[in-house]
mmCIF file of C-alpha atoms and ligand atoms in Angstrom:
data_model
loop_
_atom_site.group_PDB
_atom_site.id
_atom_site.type_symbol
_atom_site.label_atom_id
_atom_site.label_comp_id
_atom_site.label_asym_id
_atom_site.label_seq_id
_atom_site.Cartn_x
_atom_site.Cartn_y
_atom_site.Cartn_z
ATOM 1 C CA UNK P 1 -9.208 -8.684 -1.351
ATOM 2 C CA UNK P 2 -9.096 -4.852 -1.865
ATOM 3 C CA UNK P 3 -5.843 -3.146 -0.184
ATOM 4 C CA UNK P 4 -7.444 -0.395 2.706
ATOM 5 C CA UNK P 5 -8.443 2.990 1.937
ATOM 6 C CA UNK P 6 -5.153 4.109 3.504
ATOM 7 C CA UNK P 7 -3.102 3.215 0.260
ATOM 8 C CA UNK P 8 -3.417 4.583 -3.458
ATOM 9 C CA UNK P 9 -1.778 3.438 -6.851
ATOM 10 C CA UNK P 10 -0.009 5.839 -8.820
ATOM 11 C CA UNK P 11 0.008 5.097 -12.596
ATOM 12 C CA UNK P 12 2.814 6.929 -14.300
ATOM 13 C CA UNK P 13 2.535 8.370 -17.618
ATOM 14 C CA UNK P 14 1.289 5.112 -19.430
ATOM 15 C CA UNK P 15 0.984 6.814 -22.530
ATOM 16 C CA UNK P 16 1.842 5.958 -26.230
ATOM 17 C CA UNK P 17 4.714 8.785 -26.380
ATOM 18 C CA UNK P 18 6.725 6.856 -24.150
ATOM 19 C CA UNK P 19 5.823 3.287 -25.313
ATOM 20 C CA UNK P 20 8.083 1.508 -28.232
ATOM 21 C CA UNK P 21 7.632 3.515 -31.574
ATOM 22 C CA UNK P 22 6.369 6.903 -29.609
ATOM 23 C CA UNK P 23 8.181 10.187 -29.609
ATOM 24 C CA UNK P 24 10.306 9.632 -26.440
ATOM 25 C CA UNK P 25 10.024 5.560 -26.472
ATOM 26 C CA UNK P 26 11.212 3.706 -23.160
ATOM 27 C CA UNK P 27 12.671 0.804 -23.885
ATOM 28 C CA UNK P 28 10.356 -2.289 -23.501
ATOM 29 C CA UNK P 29 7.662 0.627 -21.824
ATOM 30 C CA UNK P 30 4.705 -1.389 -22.862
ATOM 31 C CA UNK P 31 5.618 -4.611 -20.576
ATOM 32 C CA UNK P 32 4.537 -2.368 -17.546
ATOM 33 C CA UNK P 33 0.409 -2.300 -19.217
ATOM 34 C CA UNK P 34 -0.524 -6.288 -18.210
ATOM 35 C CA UNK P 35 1.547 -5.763 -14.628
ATOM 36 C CA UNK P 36 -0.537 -3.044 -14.339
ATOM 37 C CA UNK P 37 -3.131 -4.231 -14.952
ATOM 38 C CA UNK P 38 -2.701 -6.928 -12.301
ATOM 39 C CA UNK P 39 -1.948 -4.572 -10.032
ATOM 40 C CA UNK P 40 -5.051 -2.614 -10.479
ATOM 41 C CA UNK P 41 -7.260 -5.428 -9.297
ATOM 42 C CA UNK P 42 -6.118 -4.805 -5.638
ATOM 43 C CA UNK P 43 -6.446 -1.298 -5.086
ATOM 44 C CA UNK P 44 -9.610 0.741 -4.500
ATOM 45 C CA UNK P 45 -7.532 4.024 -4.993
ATOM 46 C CA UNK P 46 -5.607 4.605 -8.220
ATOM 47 C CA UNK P 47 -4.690 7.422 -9.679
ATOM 48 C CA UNK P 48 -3.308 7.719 -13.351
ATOM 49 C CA UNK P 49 -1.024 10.792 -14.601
ATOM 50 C CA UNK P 50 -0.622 11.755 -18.263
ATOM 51 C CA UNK P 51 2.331 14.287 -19.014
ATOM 52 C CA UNK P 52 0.276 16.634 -21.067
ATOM 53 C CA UNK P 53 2.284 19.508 -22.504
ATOM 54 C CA UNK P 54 1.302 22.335 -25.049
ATOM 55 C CA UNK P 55 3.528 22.113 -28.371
ATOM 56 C CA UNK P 56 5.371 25.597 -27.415
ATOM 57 C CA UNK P 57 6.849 23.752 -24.329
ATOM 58 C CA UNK P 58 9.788 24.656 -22.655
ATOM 59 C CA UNK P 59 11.183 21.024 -22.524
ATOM 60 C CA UNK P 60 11.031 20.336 -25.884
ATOM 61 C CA UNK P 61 14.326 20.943 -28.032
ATOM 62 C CA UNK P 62 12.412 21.783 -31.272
ATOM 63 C CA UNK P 63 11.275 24.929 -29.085
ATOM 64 C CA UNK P 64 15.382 25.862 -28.515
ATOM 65 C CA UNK P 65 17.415 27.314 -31.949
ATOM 66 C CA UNK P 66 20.165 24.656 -32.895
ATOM 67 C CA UNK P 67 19.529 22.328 -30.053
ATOM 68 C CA UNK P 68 18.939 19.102 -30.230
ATOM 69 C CA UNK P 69 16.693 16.099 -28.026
ATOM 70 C CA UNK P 70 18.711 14.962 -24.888
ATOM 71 C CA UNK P 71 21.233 17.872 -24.564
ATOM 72 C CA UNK P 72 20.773 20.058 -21.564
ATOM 73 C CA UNK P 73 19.796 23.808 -21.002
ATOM 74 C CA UNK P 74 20.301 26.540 -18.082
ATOM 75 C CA UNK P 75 16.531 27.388 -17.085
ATOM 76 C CA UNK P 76 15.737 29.792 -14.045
ATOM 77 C CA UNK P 77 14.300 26.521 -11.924
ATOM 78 C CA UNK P 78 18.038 24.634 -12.874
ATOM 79 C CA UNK P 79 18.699 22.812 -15.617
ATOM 80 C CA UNK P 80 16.703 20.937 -17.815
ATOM 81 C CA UNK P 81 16.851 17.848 -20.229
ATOM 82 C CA UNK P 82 15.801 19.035 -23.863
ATOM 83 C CA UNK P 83 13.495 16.616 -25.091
ATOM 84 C CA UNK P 84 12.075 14.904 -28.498
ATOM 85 C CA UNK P 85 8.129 17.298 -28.661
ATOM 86 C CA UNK P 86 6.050 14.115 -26.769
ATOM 87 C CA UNK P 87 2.765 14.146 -25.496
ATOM 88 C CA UNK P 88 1.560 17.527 -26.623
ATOM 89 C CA UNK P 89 -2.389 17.996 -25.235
ATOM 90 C CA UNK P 90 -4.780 16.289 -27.240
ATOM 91 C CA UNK P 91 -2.923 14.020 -29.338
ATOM 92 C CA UNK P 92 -2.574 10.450 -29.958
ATOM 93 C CA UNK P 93 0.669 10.572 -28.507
ATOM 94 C CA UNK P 94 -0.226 11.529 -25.218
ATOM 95 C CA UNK P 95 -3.498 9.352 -24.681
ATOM 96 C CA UNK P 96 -3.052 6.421 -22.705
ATOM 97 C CA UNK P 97 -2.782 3.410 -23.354
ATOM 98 C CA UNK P 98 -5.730 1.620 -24.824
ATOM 99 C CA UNK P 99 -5.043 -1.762 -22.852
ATOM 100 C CA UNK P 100 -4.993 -0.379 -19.826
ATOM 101 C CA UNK P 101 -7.824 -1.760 -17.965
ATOM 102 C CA UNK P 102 -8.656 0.800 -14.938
ATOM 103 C CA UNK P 103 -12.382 2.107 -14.961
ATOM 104 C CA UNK P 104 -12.145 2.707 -11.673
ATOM 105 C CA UNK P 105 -9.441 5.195 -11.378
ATOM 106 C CA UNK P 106 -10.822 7.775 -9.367
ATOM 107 C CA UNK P 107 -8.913 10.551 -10.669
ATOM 108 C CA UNK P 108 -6.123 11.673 -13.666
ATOM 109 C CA UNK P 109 -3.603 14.267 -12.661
ATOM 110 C CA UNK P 110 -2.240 16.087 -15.794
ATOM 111 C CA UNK P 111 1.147 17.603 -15.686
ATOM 112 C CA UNK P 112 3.424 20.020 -17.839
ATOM 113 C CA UNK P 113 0.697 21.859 -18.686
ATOM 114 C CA UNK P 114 2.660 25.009 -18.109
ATOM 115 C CA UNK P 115 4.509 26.194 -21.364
ATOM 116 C CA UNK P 116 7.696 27.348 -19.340
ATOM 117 C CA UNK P 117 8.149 24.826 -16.460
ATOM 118 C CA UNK P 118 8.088 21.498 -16.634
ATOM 119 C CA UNK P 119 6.556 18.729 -14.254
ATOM 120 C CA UNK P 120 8.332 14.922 -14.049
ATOM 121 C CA UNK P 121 6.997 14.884 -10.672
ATOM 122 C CA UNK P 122 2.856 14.477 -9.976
ATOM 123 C CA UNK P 123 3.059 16.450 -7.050
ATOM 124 C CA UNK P 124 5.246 19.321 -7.738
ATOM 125 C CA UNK P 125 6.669 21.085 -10.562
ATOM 126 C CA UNK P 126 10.263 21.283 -12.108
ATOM 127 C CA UNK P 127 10.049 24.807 -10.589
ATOM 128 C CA UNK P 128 10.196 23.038 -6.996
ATOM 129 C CA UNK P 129 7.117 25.375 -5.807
ATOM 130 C CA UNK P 130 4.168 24.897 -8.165
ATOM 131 C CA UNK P 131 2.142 22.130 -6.373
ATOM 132 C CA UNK P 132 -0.246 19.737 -9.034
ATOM 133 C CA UNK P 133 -3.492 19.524 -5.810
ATOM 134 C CA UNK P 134 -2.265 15.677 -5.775
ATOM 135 C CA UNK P 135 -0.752 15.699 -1.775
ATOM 136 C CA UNK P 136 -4.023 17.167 -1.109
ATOM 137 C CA UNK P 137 -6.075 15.405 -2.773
ATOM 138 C CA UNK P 138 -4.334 12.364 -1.552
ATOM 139 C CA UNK P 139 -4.806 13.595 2.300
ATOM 140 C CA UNK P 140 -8.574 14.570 1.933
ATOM 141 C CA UNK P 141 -9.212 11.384 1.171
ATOM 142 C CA UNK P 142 -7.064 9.836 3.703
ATOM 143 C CA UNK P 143 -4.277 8.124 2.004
ATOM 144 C CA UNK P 144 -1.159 7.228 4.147
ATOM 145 C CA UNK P 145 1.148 5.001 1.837
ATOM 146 C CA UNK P 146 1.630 5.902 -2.047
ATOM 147 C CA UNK P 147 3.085 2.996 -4.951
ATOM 148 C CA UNK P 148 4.275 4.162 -7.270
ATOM 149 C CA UNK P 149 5.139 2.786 -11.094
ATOM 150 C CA UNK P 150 4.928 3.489 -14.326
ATOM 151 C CA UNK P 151 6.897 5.085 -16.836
ATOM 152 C CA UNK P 152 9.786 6.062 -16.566
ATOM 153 C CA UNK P 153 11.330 4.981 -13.555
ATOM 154 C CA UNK P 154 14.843 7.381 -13.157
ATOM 155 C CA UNK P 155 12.234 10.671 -14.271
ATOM 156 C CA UNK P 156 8.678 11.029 -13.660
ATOM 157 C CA UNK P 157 8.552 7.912 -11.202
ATOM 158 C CA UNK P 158 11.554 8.827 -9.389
ATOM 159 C CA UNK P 159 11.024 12.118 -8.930
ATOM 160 C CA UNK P 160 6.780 11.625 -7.695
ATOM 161 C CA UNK P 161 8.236 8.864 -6.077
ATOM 162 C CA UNK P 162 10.301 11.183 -4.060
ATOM 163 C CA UNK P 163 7.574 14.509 -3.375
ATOM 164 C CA UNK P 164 5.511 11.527 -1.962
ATOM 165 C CA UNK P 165 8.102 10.466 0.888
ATOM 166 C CA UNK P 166 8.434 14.500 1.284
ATOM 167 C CA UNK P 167 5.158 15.381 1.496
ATOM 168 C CA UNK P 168 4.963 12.201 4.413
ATOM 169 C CA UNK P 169 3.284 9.393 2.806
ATOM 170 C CA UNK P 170 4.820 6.135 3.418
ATOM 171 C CA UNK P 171 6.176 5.115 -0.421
ATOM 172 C CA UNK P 172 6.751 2.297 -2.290
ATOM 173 C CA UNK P 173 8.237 1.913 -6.106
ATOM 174 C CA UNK P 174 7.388 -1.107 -8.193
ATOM 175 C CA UNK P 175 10.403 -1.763 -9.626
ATOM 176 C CA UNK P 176 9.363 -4.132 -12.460
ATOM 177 C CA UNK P 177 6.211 -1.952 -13.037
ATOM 178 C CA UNK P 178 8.573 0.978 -14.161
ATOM 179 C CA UNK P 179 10.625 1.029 -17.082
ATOM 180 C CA UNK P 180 13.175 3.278 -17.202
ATOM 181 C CA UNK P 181 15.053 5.680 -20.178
ATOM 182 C CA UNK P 182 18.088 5.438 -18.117
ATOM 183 C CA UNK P 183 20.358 8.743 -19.649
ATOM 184 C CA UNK P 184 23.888 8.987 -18.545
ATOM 185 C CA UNK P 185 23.428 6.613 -15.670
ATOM 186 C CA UNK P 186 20.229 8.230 -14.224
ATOM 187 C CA UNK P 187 18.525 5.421 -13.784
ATOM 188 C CA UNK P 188 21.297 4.508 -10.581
ATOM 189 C CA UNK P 189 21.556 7.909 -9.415
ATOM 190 C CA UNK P 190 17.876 7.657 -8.990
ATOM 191 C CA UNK P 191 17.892 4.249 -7.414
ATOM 192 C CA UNK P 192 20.358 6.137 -5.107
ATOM 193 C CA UNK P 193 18.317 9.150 -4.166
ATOM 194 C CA UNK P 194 14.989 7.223 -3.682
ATOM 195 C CA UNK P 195 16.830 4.861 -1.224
ATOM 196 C CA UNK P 196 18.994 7.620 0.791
ATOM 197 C CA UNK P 197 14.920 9.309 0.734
ATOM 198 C CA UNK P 198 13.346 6.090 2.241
ATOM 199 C CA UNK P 199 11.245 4.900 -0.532
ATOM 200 C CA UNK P 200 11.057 1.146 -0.490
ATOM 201 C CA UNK P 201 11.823 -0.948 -3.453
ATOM 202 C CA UNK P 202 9.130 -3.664 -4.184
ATOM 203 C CA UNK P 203 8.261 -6.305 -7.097
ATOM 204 C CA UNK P 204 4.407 -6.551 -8.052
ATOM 205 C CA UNK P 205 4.308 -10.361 -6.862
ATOM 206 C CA UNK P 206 4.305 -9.311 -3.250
ATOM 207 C CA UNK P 207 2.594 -6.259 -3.445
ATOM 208 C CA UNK P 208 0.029 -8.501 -5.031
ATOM 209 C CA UNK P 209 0.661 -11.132 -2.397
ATOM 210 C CA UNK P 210 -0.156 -8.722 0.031
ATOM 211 C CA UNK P 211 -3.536 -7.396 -1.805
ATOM 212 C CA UNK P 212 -4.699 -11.015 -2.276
HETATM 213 C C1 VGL R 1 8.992 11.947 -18.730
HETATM 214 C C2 VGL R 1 10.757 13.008 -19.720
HETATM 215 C C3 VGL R 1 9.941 14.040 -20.127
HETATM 216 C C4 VGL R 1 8.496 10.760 -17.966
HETATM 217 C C5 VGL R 1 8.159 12.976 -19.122
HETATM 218 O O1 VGL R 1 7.278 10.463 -18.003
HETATM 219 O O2 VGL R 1 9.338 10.099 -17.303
HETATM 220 N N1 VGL R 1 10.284 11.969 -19.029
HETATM 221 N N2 VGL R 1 8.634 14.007 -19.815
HETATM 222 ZN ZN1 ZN R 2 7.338 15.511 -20.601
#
């Protein structure tokens, strides 16, 4: 049985950048694909995101004289993570992931696309103003209750997770449908933000008890 029109899945970044032997690998990232996959089956809406940057991107470190991948930086929006150049437009890196098995996916929100701000979030950018079009795409076609998984859990997860439950949809995270990168003990703080926020923790075994 197909979950109601009310809810959508959000698949996370699910690209080969972030899997094992990509340019910003998550650890064990491409255990998520055949839960997904699963998951898929019960939901009418999904949506996928890809983080799609161009190579002179403001979160990359190689764009930043003498600094290096996971340092920080001062940036007008706050401060930033420097990271490895991942998922530039266009190439391998930032396709998804060829198992994958969602031809119905009714839409692909790409992210980042702006050389100086950066996006972990599907709904709004790093710049906390720049909205992506996915709250209202999500309202015009009536969605009420958004779960969320994917890669990686304490960033781009976490933090859609979160404009979700602001922008007043019920939301759920699927824990072990997310990996996470989990640096300096960000993968806690986010479990603590998402919780103090009202996002519900769930396992895909009964969110697909519920969808069968
Ligand atoms: C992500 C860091 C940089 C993610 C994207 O998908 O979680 N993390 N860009
Ligand atoms: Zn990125």
């Amino acid at each position: 049985m197909m979950r109601s029109a009310d809810d959508v899945l959000l698949l996370i970044d699910l690209q080969y950048d972030f899997m094992p032997g990509g340019a910003l690998a998550v650890a064990r990232g491409d255990e998520v694909v055949p839960v997904a996959n699963r998951l898929v089956q019960g939901f009418s809406n999904v949506v996928l995101t890809q983080d799609w940057h161009p190579a002179q991107h403001v979160s990359f470190a190689a764009n930043h004289a003498g600094r290096a991948p996971f340092e920080t930086t001062a940036l007008p929006y706050g401060e930033q993570v420097l990271w490895p150049v991942h998922c530039v437009q266009g190439t391998e890196g930032a396709a998804l992931h060829r198992d994958l098995n969602v031809p119905h996916a009714r839409a692909v929100i790409r992210k980042g696309h702006h050389a100086d701000v950066d996006s972990y979030s599907a709904f709004l950018e790093a710049d906390r103003k720049t909205p992506t079009g996915l709250a209202g795409y999500l309202r015009d076609v009536g969605v009420k209750r958004v779960y969320c998984c994917g890669l990686a859990t304490d960033y781009c997860v976490a933090w859609s997770a979160l404009d979700a439950r602001a922008a007043g949809f019920e939301t759920v995270l699927i824990e072990d449908a997310s990996r996470a990168i989990d640096l300096n003990g960000s993968l806690a703080a986010a479990w603590q933000q998402l919780l103090d926020a009202g996002v519900k923790r769930a396992q895909s075994a009964e969110v697909l008890a519920l969808s069968a």
